CSV table of C-alpha atoms (C1' of nucleotides) and ligand atoms in Angstrom, one decimal:
chain,number,residue,atom,x,y,z
I,852,MET,CA,-10.7,-3.8,4.0
I,853,THR,CA,-7.3,-2.9,5.3
I,854,ARG,CA,-4.1,-4.6,4.0
I,855,ALA,CA,-3.5,-6.4,7.5
I,856,GLU,CA,-7.0,-7.8,7.1
I,857,GLU,CA,-6.4,-8.8,3.7
I,858,ASN,CA,-3.1,-10.5,4.6
I,859,TYR,CA,-4.7,-12.4,7.4
I,860,LEU,CA,-7.3,-13.8,5.1
I,861,LYS,CA,-4.6,-14.8,2.7
I,862,THR,CA,-2.5,-16.6,5.3
I,863,ILE,CA,-5.8,-18.5,6.6
I,864,PHE,CA,-6.7,-19.6,3.0
I,865,HIS,CA,-3.1,-21.0,2.5
I,866,LEU,CA,-3.1,-22.7,5.7
I,867,GLY,CA,-6.3,-24.5,4.4
I,868,GLY,CA,-8.8,-22.9,6.6
I,869,SER,CA,-12.1,-24.1,5.5
I,870,SER,CA,-15.4,-25.3,7.0
I,871,SER,CA,-14.0,-28.8,7.5
I,872,HIS,CA,-10.4,-27.5,8.9
I,873,LEU,CA,-9.9,-25.0,11.6
I,874,VAL,CA,-6.5,-23.1,11.6
I,875,SER,CA,-5.0,-22.4,15.0
I,876,THR,CA,-3.8,-19.3,16.3
I,877,ASN,CA,-0.2,-20.3,16.6
I,878,ALA,CA,0.0,-21.7,13.0
I,879,ILE,CA,-1.2,-18.2,11.6
I,880,ALA,CA,1.1,-16.4,14.0
I,881,GLU,CA,4.1,-18.6,12.8
I,882,GLN,CA,3.2,-18.0,9.0
I,883,MET,CA,2.9,-14.3,9.3
I,884,GLU,CA,5.9,-13.8,11.6
I,885,THR,CA,3.8,-12.2,14.3
I,886,LYS,CA,2.7,-13.1,17.8
I,887,PRO,CA,-0.3,-15.2,18.7
I,888,SER,CA,-1.8,-12.5,20.9
I,889,SER,CA,-2.1,-10.2,17.7
I,890,VAL,CA,-3.8,-13.0,15.8
I,891,THR,CA,-6.4,-13.5,18.6
I,892,ASP,CA,-7.1,-9.6,18.3
I,893,MET,CA,-7.4,-9.9,14.6
I,894,ALA,CA,-9.5,-13.0,14.7
I,895,LYS,CA,-12.0,-11.3,16.6
I,896,LYS,CA,-12.1,-8.3,14.4
I,897,LEU,CA,-12.5,-10.4,11.4
I,898,ALA,CA,-15.3,-12.7,12.9
I,899,GLU,CA,-17.0,-9.3,13.9
I,900,LYS,CA,-17.0,-8.4,10.1
I,901,GLY,CA,-18.3,-11.8,9.1
I,902,LEU,CA,-15.1,-12.7,7.2
I,903,VAL,CA,-14.1,-15.9,9.4
I,904,GLU,CA,-15.7,-18.0,11.9
I,905,TYR,CA,-13.8,-18.1,15.2
I,906,THR,CA,-14.4,-19.9,18.3
I,907,LYS,CA,-12.3,-19.2,21.1
I,908,TYR,CA,-9.6,-21.9,21.8
I,909,GLN,CA,-10.7,-23.9,18.6
I,910,GLY,CA,-9.3,-21.8,15.8
I,911,VAL,CA,-10.6,-19.9,12.6
I,912,SER,CA,-11.9,-20.6,9.4
I,913,LEU,CA,-13.0,-18.6,6.3
I,914,SER,CA,-16.6,-17.7,5.9
I,915,LYS,CA,-18.0,-17.6,2.4
I,916,THR,CA,-17.2,-13.8,1.8
I,917,GLY,CA,-13.8,-14.3,3.7
I,918,LEU,CA,-13.0,-17.1,1.0
I,919,LYS,CA,-14.1,-14.8,-1.6
I,920,THR,CA,-11.9,-12.0,-0.6
I,921,ALA,CA,-8.8,-14.3,0.2
I,922,LEU,CA,-9.2,-15.8,-3.5
I,923,SER,CA,-9.2,-12.3,-5.0
I,924,ILE,CA,-5.9,-11.5,-3.2
I,925,VAL,CA,-4.4,-14.7,-4.3
I,926,ARG,CA,-5.7,-14.0,-7.9
I,927,LYS,CA,-4.0,-10.8,-7.9
I,928,HIS,CA,-0.7,-12.0,-6.4
I,929,ARG,CA,-0.3,-14.6,-8.8
I,930,LEU,CA,-1.5,-12.4,-11.9
I,931,TRP,CA,1.2,-9.7,-10.8
I,932,GLU,CA,3.8,-12.5,-10.5
I,933,VAL,CA,3.0,-13.4,-14.1
I,934,PHE,CA,3.2,-10.0,-15.4
I,935,LEU,CA,6.8,-9.3,-13.5
I,936,VAL,CA,8.1,-12.6,-15.3
I,937,GLU,CA,6.5,-12.2,-18.7
I,938,THR,CA,6.1,-8.6,-19.2
I,939,LEU,CA,9.0,-7.1,-17.2
I,940,ASP,CA,11.5,-9.9,-17.4
I,941,PHE,CA,11.8,-10.6,-13.6
I,942,SER,CA,13.3,-14.1,-12.7
I,943,TRP,CA,10.9,-16.2,-10.7
I,944,ASP,CA,12.9,-16.1,-7.6
I,945,GLU,CA,12.5,-12.1,-7.6
I,946,VAL,CA,8.6,-11.7,-8.0
I,947,HIS,CA,7.2,-12.7,-4.7
I,948,GLU,CA,8.2,-9.9,-2.5
I,949,VAL,CA,7.0,-7.3,-5.0
I,950,ALA,CA,3.7,-9.2,-5.6
I,951,GLU,CA,3.2,-9.1,-1.8
I,952,GLN,CA,2.7,-5.3,-2.4
I,953,LEU,CA,1.0,-5.1,-5.7
I,954,GLU,CA,-1.7,-7.6,-4.5
I,955,HIS,CA,-3.2,-4.9,-2.2
I,956,ILE,CA,-3.8,-2.3,-5.1
I,957,LYS,CA,-7.5,-1.6,-5.2
I,958,SER,CA,-8.8,-1.3,-8.8
I,959,GLU,CA,-10.9,-4.0,-10.5
I,960,LYS,CA,-10.0,-2.5,-13.9
I,961,LEU,CA,-6.2,-2.7,-13.3
I,962,ILE,CA,-6.2,-6.6,-12.5
I,963,ASP,CA,-8.6,-7.3,-15.3
I,964,ARG,CA,-6.5,-5.4,-17.9
I,965,ILE,CA,-3.4,-7.1,-16.5
I,966,ASP,CA,-5.0,-10.5,-16.9
I,967,SER,CA,-6.2,-9.5,-20.4
I,968,LEU,CA,-2.6,-8.4,-21.3
I,969,LEU,CA,-1.2,-11.5,-20.2
I,970,GLY,CA,-3.8,-13.8,-22.1
I,971,TYR,CA,-5.5,-15.0,-19.1
I,972,PRO,CA,-2.8,-17.3,-17.7
I,973,LYS,CA,-4.1,-20.1,-15.6
I,974,PHE,CA,-0.8,-20.8,-13.6
I,975,ASP,CA,1.8,-18.5,-12.0
I,976,PRO,CA,5.5,-18.6,-12.4
I,977,HIS,CA,5.7,-21.3,-9.8
I,978,GLY,CA,3.1,-23.4,-11.1
I,979,ASP,CA,0.3,-22.3,-8.7
I,980,PRO,CA,-3.2,-21.9,-10.3
I,981,ILE,CA,-4.6,-18.5,-10.7
I,982,PRO,CA,-8.3,-18.3,-9.5
I,983,SER,CA,-10.6,-16.9,-12.1
I,984,LYS,CA,-12.6,-13.6,-11.2
I,985,ASP,CA,-15.3,-15.5,-9.9
I,986,GLY,CA,-12.9,-17.6,-7.6
I,987,VAL,CA,-12.8,-20.6,-9.7
I,988,PHE,CA,-9.5,-22.5,-10.0
I,989,PHE,CA,-8.2,-25.9,-10.6
I,990,GLU,CA,-6.2,-27.9,-8.3
I,991,ARG,CA,-3.3,-29.3,-10.3
I,992,GLU,CA,-2.8,-32.9,-10.4
I,993,GLN,CA,0.5,-33.2,-8.5
I,994,GLN,CA,2.6,-35.4,-6.3
I,995,LEU,CA,6.0,-34.9,-4.8
I,996,LEU,CA,8.8,-36.1,-6.8
I,997,SER,CA,10.0,-37.8,-3.7
I,998,GLU,CA,6.8,-40.2,-3.8
I,999,MET,CA,7.7,-41.5,-7.1
I,1000,LYS,CA,8.9,-45.0,-7.8
I,1001,PRO,CA,12.1,-45.8,-9.7
I,1002,GLY,CA,11.2,-46.3,-13.4
I,1003,SER,CA,8.6,-43.9,-13.5
I,1004,THR,CA,8.3,-40.6,-15.3
I,1005,GLY,CA,6.5,-37.1,-14.7
I,1006,VAL,CA,6.4,-33.5,-15.8
I,1007,CYS,CA,7.6,-31.0,-13.3
I,1008,VAL,CA,4.6,-28.8,-12.7
I,1009,GLY,CA,5.2,-26.8,-9.4
I,1010,VAL,CA,7.7,-26.1,-6.4
I,1011,LYS,CA,6.8,-26.7,-2.6
I,1012,ASP,CA,9.5,-24.4,-1.5
I,1013,THR,CA,9.4,-21.1,-3.2
I,1014,SER,CA,12.3,-19.5,-1.5
I,1015,SER,CA,14.6,-17.5,-3.7
I,1016,ASN,CA,17.5,-20.0,-2.9
I,1017,PHE,CA,15.7,-23.0,-4.0
I,1018,LEU,CA,14.5,-21.4,-7.3
I,1019,LYS,CA,17.9,-20.2,-8.0
I,1020,PHE,CA,19.2,-23.8,-7.4
I,1021,LEU,CA,16.7,-25.0,-9.9
I,1022,ASP,CA,17.8,-22.4,-12.4
I,1023,LYS,CA,21.5,-23.2,-12.0
I,1024,ASN,CA,20.8,-26.9,-12.6
I,1025,LYS,CA,18.4,-26.4,-15.5
I,1026,ILE,CA,15.3,-27.7,-13.9
I,1027,ALA,CA,12.3,-25.8,-15.1
I,1028,LEU,CA,8.5,-26.2,-14.9
I,1029,GLY,CA,7.5,-28.4,-18.0
I,1030,ASP,CA,10.5,-30.5,-17.9
I,1031,THR,CA,10.1,-34.3,-18.2
I,1032,ILE,CA,11.9,-36.2,-15.4
I,1033,GLU,CA,12.4,-40.0,-15.3
I,1034,ILE,CA,13.4,-41.5,-12.0
I,1035,VAL,CA,16.3,-44.0,-12.7
I,1036,GLU,CA,17.2,-44.9,-9.0
I,1037,ILE,CA,16.9,-44.3,-5.5
I,1038,GLU,CA,19.8,-44.7,-3.3
I,1039,ASP,CA,18.8,-46.8,-0.2
I,1040,PHE,CA,21.4,-45.0,2.0
I,1041,ASP,CA,20.4,-41.4,1.6
I,1042,GLN,CA,17.2,-41.5,-0.5
I,1043,SER,CA,19.0,-39.4,-3.1
I,1044,LEU,CA,17.9,-39.8,-6.6
I,1045,THR,CA,19.4,-40.4,-9.8
I,1046,ILE,CA,17.1,-38.9,-12.6
I,1047,THR,CA,16.9,-38.2,-16.2
I,1048,ILE,CA,16.1,-34.7,-17.2
I,1049,ASN,CA,16.6,-33.1,-20.7
I,1050,GLY,CA,18.4,-36.1,-22.0
I,1051,GLN,CA,21.0,-35.9,-19.1
I,1052,ASN,CA,21.4,-38.0,-16.0
I,1053,MET,CA,22.0,-36.2,-12.6
I,1054,SER,CA,21.7,-36.8,-9.1
I,1055,ILE,CA,19.6,-34.9,-6.7
I,1056,SER,CA,19.0,-34.9,-2.9
I,1057,HIS,CA,16.0,-36.3,-1.2
I,1058,GLN,CA,15.3,-32.7,0.1
I,1059,ILE,CA,15.2,-31.3,-3.5
I,1060,ALA,CA,12.9,-34.2,-4.7
I,1061,ASN,CA,10.8,-33.3,-1.6
I,1062,ASN,CA,10.1,-29.8,-2.8
I,1063,LEU,CA,9.4,-30.6,-6.5
I,1064,TYR,CA,5.7,-31.3,-7.6
I,1065,VAL,CA,5.4,-33.5,-10.7
I,1066,LYS,CA,2.5,-34.9,-12.7
I,1067,LYS,CA,3.0,-38.6,-13.3
I,1068,GLN,CA,3.1,-39.9,-16.9
I,1069,GLU,CA,1.8,-43.0,-18.2
V,566,MET,CA,9.4,5.7,4.9
V,567,THR,CA,5.7,5.3,5.5
V,568,ARG,CA,3.0,6.0,2.9
V,569,ALA,CA,1.9,9.1,4.9
V,570,GLU,CA,5.1,10.4,5.0
V,571,GLU,CA,5.7,10.0,1.2
V,572,ASN,CA,2.5,11.6,0.7
V,573,TYR,CA,3.2,14.7,2.8
V,574,LEU,CA,6.5,15.2,0.9
V,575,LYS,CA,4.7,14.9,-2.3
V,576,THR,CA,2.2,17.6,-1.4
V,577,ILE,CA,4.9,19.8,-0.1
V,578,PHE,CA,6.7,19.5,-3.4
V,579,HIS,CA,3.6,20.2,-5.4
V,580,LEU,CA,2.9,23.4,-3.4
V,581,GLY,CA,6.3,24.4,-4.4
V,582,GLY,CA,8.1,24.1,-0.9
V,583,SER,CA,11.7,25.0,-1.7
V,584,SER,CA,14.3,26.8,0.3
V,585,SER,CA,12.9,30.0,-1.2
V,586,HIS,CA,9.5,29.2,-0.4
V,587,LEU,CA,7.9,28.0,2.8
V,588,VAL,CA,4.6,26.2,2.6
V,589,SER,CA,2.1,26.8,5.1
V,590,THR,CA,0.4,24.3,7.5
V,591,ASN,CA,-3.0,25.4,6.3
V,592,ALA,CA,-2.2,24.9,2.6
V,593,ILE,CA,-0.9,21.4,3.1
V,594,ALA,CA,-3.8,20.6,5.2
V,595,GLU,CA,-6.3,21.7,2.6
V,596,GLN,CA,-4.6,20.0,-0.2
V,597,MET,CA,-4.4,16.7,1.6
V,598,GLU,CA,-8.0,17.1,3.0
V,599,THR,CA,-6.7,16.8,6.5
V,600,LYS,CA,-6.7,19.0,9.6
V,601,PRO,CA,-3.9,21.7,10.2
V,602,SER,CA,-3.2,20.0,13.8
V,603,SER,CA,-2.3,16.7,11.8
V,604,VAL,CA,-0.1,18.6,9.3
V,605,THR,CA,1.7,20.1,12.5
V,606,ASP,CA,2.3,16.6,14.0
V,607,MET,CA,3.8,15.4,10.7
V,608,ALA,CA,5.8,18.4,10.1
V,609,LYS,CA,7.6,17.8,13.5
V,610,LYS,CA,8.2,14.0,12.5
V,611,LEU,CA,9.6,14.9,9.2
V,612,ALA,CA,11.8,17.6,10.5
V,613,GLU,CA,13.1,15.0,13.0
V,614,LYS,CA,14.1,12.8,10.1
V,615,GLY,CA,15.7,15.6,8.2
V,616,LEU,CA,13.4,15.5,5.5
V,617,VAL,CA,12.0,19.0,5.8
V,618,GLU,CA,13.1,22.2,7.3
V,619,TYR,CA,10.4,23.3,9.9
V,620,THR,CA,9.9,26.6,11.9
V,621,LYS,CA,7.1,26.9,14.1
V,622,TYR,CA,4.6,29.3,12.7
V,623,GLN,CA,6.6,29.8,9.6
V,624,GLY,CA,6.1,26.8,7.5
V,625,VAL,CA,7.9,24.0,5.9
V,626,SER,CA,10.2,23.4,2.8
V,627,LEU,CA,11.8,20.2,1.6
V,628,SER,CA,15.4,19.4,2.6
V,629,LYS,CA,17.7,18.0,-0.1
V,630,THR,CA,17.0,14.3,0.7
V,631,GLY,CA,13.3,15.3,1.2
V,632,LEU,CA,13.3,16.8,-2.4
V,633,LYS,CA,14.9,13.8,-3.7
V,634,THR,CA,12.2,11.5,-2.2
V,635,ALA,CA,9.4,13.6,-3.5
V,636,LEU,CA,10.7,13.5,-6.9
V,637,SER,CA,11.0,9.8,-6.7
V,638,ILE,CA,7.4,9.5,-5.7
V,639,VAL,CA,6.3,12.0,-8.6
V,640,ARG,CA,8.5,10.0,-11.1
V,641,LYS,CA,6.7,6.8,-10.1
V,642,HIS,CA,3.2,8.4,-10.1
V,643,ARG,CA,3.8,9.8,-13.6
V,644,LEU,CA,5.4,6.7,-15.1
V,645,TRP,CA,2.5,4.3,-13.6
V,646,GLU,CA,0.2,6.8,-15.3
V,647,VAL,CA,1.8,6.6,-18.7
V,648,PHE,CA,1.8,2.6,-18.3
V,649,LEU,CA,-1.9,2.8,-17.5
V,650,VAL,CA,-2.6,4.7,-20.7
V,651,GLU,CA,0.0,3.2,-23.1
V,652,THR,CA,0.1,-0.5,-22.1
V,653,LEU,CA,-3.4,-1.0,-20.4
V,654,ASP,CA,-5.5,1.2,-22.4
V,655,PHE,CA,-6.9,3.3,-19.6
V,656,SER,CA,-8.0,6.8,-20.5
V,657,TRP,CA,-6.3,9.8,-19.0
V,658,ASP,CA,-9.0,10.7,-16.7
V,659,GLU,CA,-9.0,7.2,-15.0
V,660,VAL,CA,-5.2,6.9,-14.2
V,661,HIS,CA,-4.7,9.4,-11.3
V,662,GLU,CA,-6.6,7.5,-8.5
V,663,VAL,CA,-4.7,4.3,-9.2
V,664,ALA,CA,-1.2,5.8,-9.6
V,665,GLU,CA,-1.9,7.3,-6.3
V,666,GLN,CA,-1.7,3.8,-4.9
V,667,LEU,CA,0.9,2.4,-7.3
V,668,GLU,CA,3.3,5.1,-6.5
V,669,HIS,CA,4.0,3.7,-3.2
V,670,ILE,CA,5.2,0.3,-4.3
V,671,LYS,CA,8.8,-0.2,-3.2
V,672,SER,CA,10.9,-1.6,-5.9
V,673,GLU,CA,13.6,0.1,-8.0
V,674,LYS,CA,13.8,-2.7,-10.2
V,675,LEU,CA,10.1,-2.5,-10.9
V,676,ILE,CA,10.0,1.2,-11.8
V,677,ASP,CA,13.1,1.0,-14.0
V,678,ARG,CA,11.6,-1.9,-15.9
V,679,ILE,CA,8.3,-0.2,-16.3
V,680,ASP,CA,10.2,2.9,-17.6
V,681,SER,CA,12.3,0.9,-19.9
V,682,LEU,CA,9.0,-0.9,-21.0
V,683,LEU,CA,7.4,2.5,-22.0
V,684,GLY,CA,10.6,3.6,-23.8
V,685,TYR,CA,11.8,6.3,-21.1
V,686,PRO,CA,9.0,8.7,-21.6
V,687,LYS,CA,9.4,12.4,-20.7
V,688,PHE,CA,5.8,13.4,-20.0
V,689,ASP,CA,2.8,11.8,-18.4
V,690,PRO,CA,-0.5,11.6,-20.0
V,691,HIS,CA,-1.4,15.1,-18.6
V,692,GLY,CA,1.6,16.7,-20.2
V,693,ASP,CA,3.6,16.8,-16.7
V,694,PRO,CA,7.1,16.2,-17.0
V,695,ILE,CA,8.7,12.9,-15.6
V,696,PRO,CA,11.8,13.3,-13.3
V,697,SER,CA,14.7,10.9,-14.4
V,698,LYS,CA,16.1,8.4,-12.0
V,699,ASP,CA,18.5,11.1,-10.6
V,700,GLY,CA,15.7,13.7,-10.0
V,701,VAL,CA,16.3,15.9,-13.1
V,702,PHE,CA,13.3,17.0,-15.3
V,703,PHE,CA,12.6,19.9,-17.6
V,704,GLU,CA,9.9,22.4,-16.7
V,705,ARG,CA,8.2,22.7,-20.0
V,706,GLU,CA,7.6,25.9,-21.7
V,707,GLN,CA,4.1,27.0,-21.1
V,708,GLN,CA,1.5,29.6,-20.7
V,709,LEU,CA,-2.2,29.4,-20.1
V,710,LEU,CA,-4.2,29.6,-23.2
V,711,SER,CA,-6.2,32.5,-21.5
V,712,GLU,CA,-3.1,34.6,-21.5
V,713,MET,CA,-2.8,34.4,-25.2
V,714,LYS,CA,-3.4,37.4,-27.6
V,715,PRO,CA,-5.9,37.0,-30.6
V,716,GLY,CA,-4.0,36.0,-33.6
V,717,SER,CA,-1.5,34.1,-31.9
V,718,THR,CA,-1.1,30.3,-32.3
V,719,GLY,CA,0.1,27.5,-29.7
V,720,VAL,CA,0.4,24.0,-29.1
V,721,CYS,CA,-1.5,22.5,-26.3
V,722,VAL,CA,1.0,20.9,-24.0
V,723,GLY,CA,-0.8,20.3,-20.6
V,724,VAL,CA,-3.8,20.8,-18.5
V,725,LYS,CA,-3.9,22.7,-15.2
V,726,ASP,CA,-7.2,21.2,-13.9
V,727,THR,CA,-6.8,17.5,-14.0
V,728,SER,CA,-10.2,16.4,-12.8
V,729,SER,CA,-11.9,13.7,-14.4
V,730,ASN,CA,-14.7,16.2,-15.4
V,731,PHE,CA,-12.5,18.5,-17.5
V,732,LEU,CA,-10.5,15.7,-19.0
V,733,LYS,CA,-13.6,14.1,-20.4
V,734,PHE,CA,-14.9,17.5,-21.6
V,735,LEU,CA,-11.6,18.1,-23.6
V,736,ASP,CA,-12.0,14.3,-25.0
V,737,LYS,CA,-15.6,15.0,-26.1
V,738,ASN,CA,-14.5,18.4,-27.8
V,739,LYS,CA,-11.6,16.6,-29.5
V,740,ILE,CA,-9.1,18.7,-27.8
V,741,ALA,CA,-5.9,16.9,-27.2
V,742,LEU,CA,-2.3,17.4,-26.1
V,743,GLY,CA,-0.3,18.0,-29.3
V,744,ASP,CA,-3.1,19.7,-31.1
V,745,THR,CA,-2.4,23.3,-32.6
V,746,ILE,CA,-4.7,26.0,-31.5
V,747,GLU,CA,-5.2,29.4,-33.0
V,748,ILE,CA,-6.9,32.4,-31.3
V,749,VAL,CA,-9.3,33.9,-33.4
V,750,GLU,CA,-11.1,36.2,-31.2
V,751,ILE,CA,-11.8,37.0,-27.4
V,752,GLU,CA,-15.2,38.3,-26.6
V,753,ASP,CA,-15.2,41.4,-24.6
V,754,PHE,CA,-18.3,40.3,-22.8
V,755,ASP,CA,-17.3,37.2,-21.0
V,756,GLN,CA,-13.7,36.6,-22.2
V,757,SER,CA,-14.9,33.5,-24.3
V,758,LEU,CA,-12.6,32.6,-27.1
V,759,THR,CA,-13.2,31.7,-30.6
V,760,ILE,CA,-10.2,29.3,-31.7
V,761,THR,CA,-9.2,27.2,-34.7
V,762,ILE,CA,-8.4,23.6,-33.7
V,763,ASN,CA,-7.9,20.8,-36.2
V,764,GLY,CA,-9.3,22.9,-39.0
V,765,GLN,CA,-12.4,23.8,-37.1
V,766,ASN,CA,-13.7,26.9,-35.5
V,767,MET,CA,-15.0,26.5,-32.0
V,768,SER,CA,-15.9,28.6,-29.0
V,769,ILE,CA,-14.7,28.0,-25.5
V,770,SER,CA,-15.4,29.6,-22.1
V,771,HIS,CA,-12.7,31.6,-20.2
V,772,GLN,CA,-12.6,29.0,-17.6
V,773,ILE,CA,-11.7,26.3,-20.3
V,774,ALA,CA,-8.9,28.5,-21.7
V,775,ASN,CA,-7.7,29.1,-18.0
V,776,ASN,CA,-6.9,25.5,-17.6
V,777,LEU,CA,-5.2,24.7,-20.8
V,778,TYR,CA,-1.4,25.1,-21.0
V,779,VAL,CA,0.0,25.9,-24.5
V,780,LYS,CA,3.4,26.4,-25.8
V,781,LYS,CA,3.4,29.5,-27.9
V,782,GLN,CA,4.5,29.3,-31.7
V,783,GLU,CA,6.2,31.9,-33.7
L,673,DA,C1',-9.3,-37.1,38.8
L,674,DA,C1',-5.4,-34.4,39.5
L,675,DT,C1',-1.0,-32.8,37.2
L,676,DC,C1',1.8,-30.9,33.6
L,677,DG,C1',3.1,-28.7,29.6
L,678,DT,C1',1.5,-26.1,25.8
L,679,DA,C1',-1.7,-23.2,23.3
L,680,DT,C1',-4.6,-19.4,23.7
L,681,DT,C1',-6.7,-15.3,25.6
L,682,DT,C1',-6.3,-11.4,28.4
L,683,DG,C1',-4.8,-6.9,30.0
L,684,DG,C1',-2.0,-3.3,29.6
L,685,DA,C1',1.1,-0.7,26.8
L,686,DC,C1',3.2,1.5,22.6
L,687,DA,C1',3.7,3.6,17.7
L,688,DT,C1',1.3,5.8,13.9
L,689,DG,C1',-1.7,8.9,12.2
L,690,DC,C1',-5.8,11.1,12.7
L,691,DC,C1',-9.4,14.2,15.2
L,692,DT,C1',-11.5,18.0,18.4
L,693,DA,C1',-11.3,21.8,21.3
L,694,DA,C1',-8.8,25.3,23.5
L,695,DA,C1',-4.7,28.1,23.8
L,696,DA,C1',-0.9,30.8,21.8
L,697,DA,C1',1.2,33.3,18.1
L,698,DT,C1',0.9,35.9,14.0
L,699,DA,C1',-1.4,39.2,10.8
L,700,DC,C1',-4.3,42.8,9.8
L,701,DA,C1',-7.1,46.8,10.6
L,702,DT,C1',-8.3,50.9,12.8
T,631,DA,C1',-0.6,50.9,19.6
T,632,DT,C1',-4.4,48.2,20.3
T,633,DG,C1',-7.9,45.1,19.3
T,634,DT,C1',-9.6,41.5,16.2
T,635,DA,C1',-9.5,37.9,13.1
T,636,DT,C1',-7.0,34.1,11.5
T,637,DT,C1',-3.5,30.7,11.6
T,638,DT,C1',-1.0,27.5,14.0
T,639,DT,C1',0.2,25.0,17.8
T,640,DT,C1',-0.8,22.1,22.0
T,641,DA,C1',-3.4,18.9,24.8
T,642,DG,C1',-6.1,15.1,25.3
T,643,DG,C1',-8.3,11.1,22.5
T,644,DC,C1',-9.4,7.6,19.3
T,645,DA,C1',-8.7,3.5,15.9
T,646,DT,C1',-5.4,0.3,14.0
T,647,DG,C1',-2.2,-3.0,14.6
T,648,DT,C1',1.5,-4.5,17.2
T,649,DC,C1',3.9,-6.6,21.5
T,650,DC,C1',4.8,-8.5,26.5
T,651,DA,C1',3.5,-10.6,30.6
T,652,DA,C1',0.3,-12.8,33.2
T,653,DA,C1',-3.7,-15.8,33.5
T,654,DT,C1',-6.6,-19.2,31.7
T,655,DA,C1',-8.0,-23.2,28.9
T,656,DC,C1',-7.0,-27.5,26.9
T,657,DG,C1',-5.4,-32.1,26.4
T,658,DA,C1',-2.2,-35.6,27.4
T,659,DT,C1',-0.3,-38.6,31.2
T,660,DT,C1',-0.4,-40.7,35.0
K,2475,MN,MN1,4.3,-15.4,-4.3
K,2476,MN,MN1,3.8,-17.9,-7.0
K,2477,MN,MN1,-1.9,12.0,-11.3
K,2478,MN,MN1,-0.5,13.1,-14.3
DNA sequence: AATCGTATTTGGACATGCCTAAAAATACAT
DNA sequence: ATGTATTTTTAGGCATGTCCAAATACGATT
């Protein structure tokens, strides 16, 4: 399994490529910042190896073994991210790039020991679930903050945009995973929200709310 | 800098390629388990990039920047080996393969944090010195146990053969770095040695003694 | 059902890094 | 000094993974 193949499988997984949903050549090319013709080439190769199902002009989806492989890469990526934050004091906006490299290190033992060192974490620094060794993981209960009604309350559980820019913005404004957010009001004019967080009121734009996942509280 | 280029530079370094000593195409090929023609190709490319000096039919040596790069790879390799042993409880015969992969991860910050986490170690699990960030490292004072005279005493500081087989043999016989070894007798017949180690007498073959580095004691 | 615009595939090409077989240079022995 | 053995280089090819430009298929519109 080459690094390129692993990256394609991971991308198809992230784009939701399953038996029920085919992923288009263009979507993959865009996500990977490569060209559609390259994707076609690789789709053929992966189909040849039984890692994806591929029908010309239709799109690709992960096979059973393809999914297993993709999950193992995602597992490694997210565990390394936790390691970087917890053990090496990286901030959550610095870890993705490095994890993109570390996820390709080939050693069962290494990733199992990292997992154990970290105490078998269930979520990565961005709130994304970490698949277990045998590929099981829980989709977390979530909705976008922008979909909540005034008066309701939620706990911040994840981010949709994981860009360094957005994550740094959240740091600067003291918004972190685990924080409880109450929606006070939504402006008709620009959909900006007034929220209460950590006992303080603040105003955030619709775009911010549209990139924050919360778990609704009763 | 590609992974292949890094591996060539590291190999040239290990073969002692300096201004005073040219390394032959064949030697590199053998060490890297590749073909001489491939080495010639790469030698040209590295010379092109200013990382080695290369004269046709003569051999290659590291340039100043080539040496710097090689040292940084060696540094990373050895720090990762320490990390695997100290932090993740790998045994010293399991770390080399994984370190061969980890040494190519590109992140200053990562290796600096690992270095700090480990308390800035000076030697790797096999007794090899770890170059500092700016490429400085101390050649340790050493000689092969097989070169010592009966009656003399030394401290075990390193291994020449780093194969898993040899390292496991040492474990099994409770010979570890830091142990004090006294040479009691050397057999004329087969050069095997009787030594005292950890208060016990034992006999080891010439081949073993020929792969153990010790620091002579007064 | 024909047309048009977009998505996708094909064909040909290039860079990297490797290989084999043959040619050339060097080293060694007589 | 000459011939032989060894080392090294060259030439040509292959695999991987990428790209561009041209051809083809799809699907929405009329
Ligand atoms: Mn990430
Ligand atoms: Mn993440
Ligand atoms: Mn090693
Ligand atoms: Mn070592």
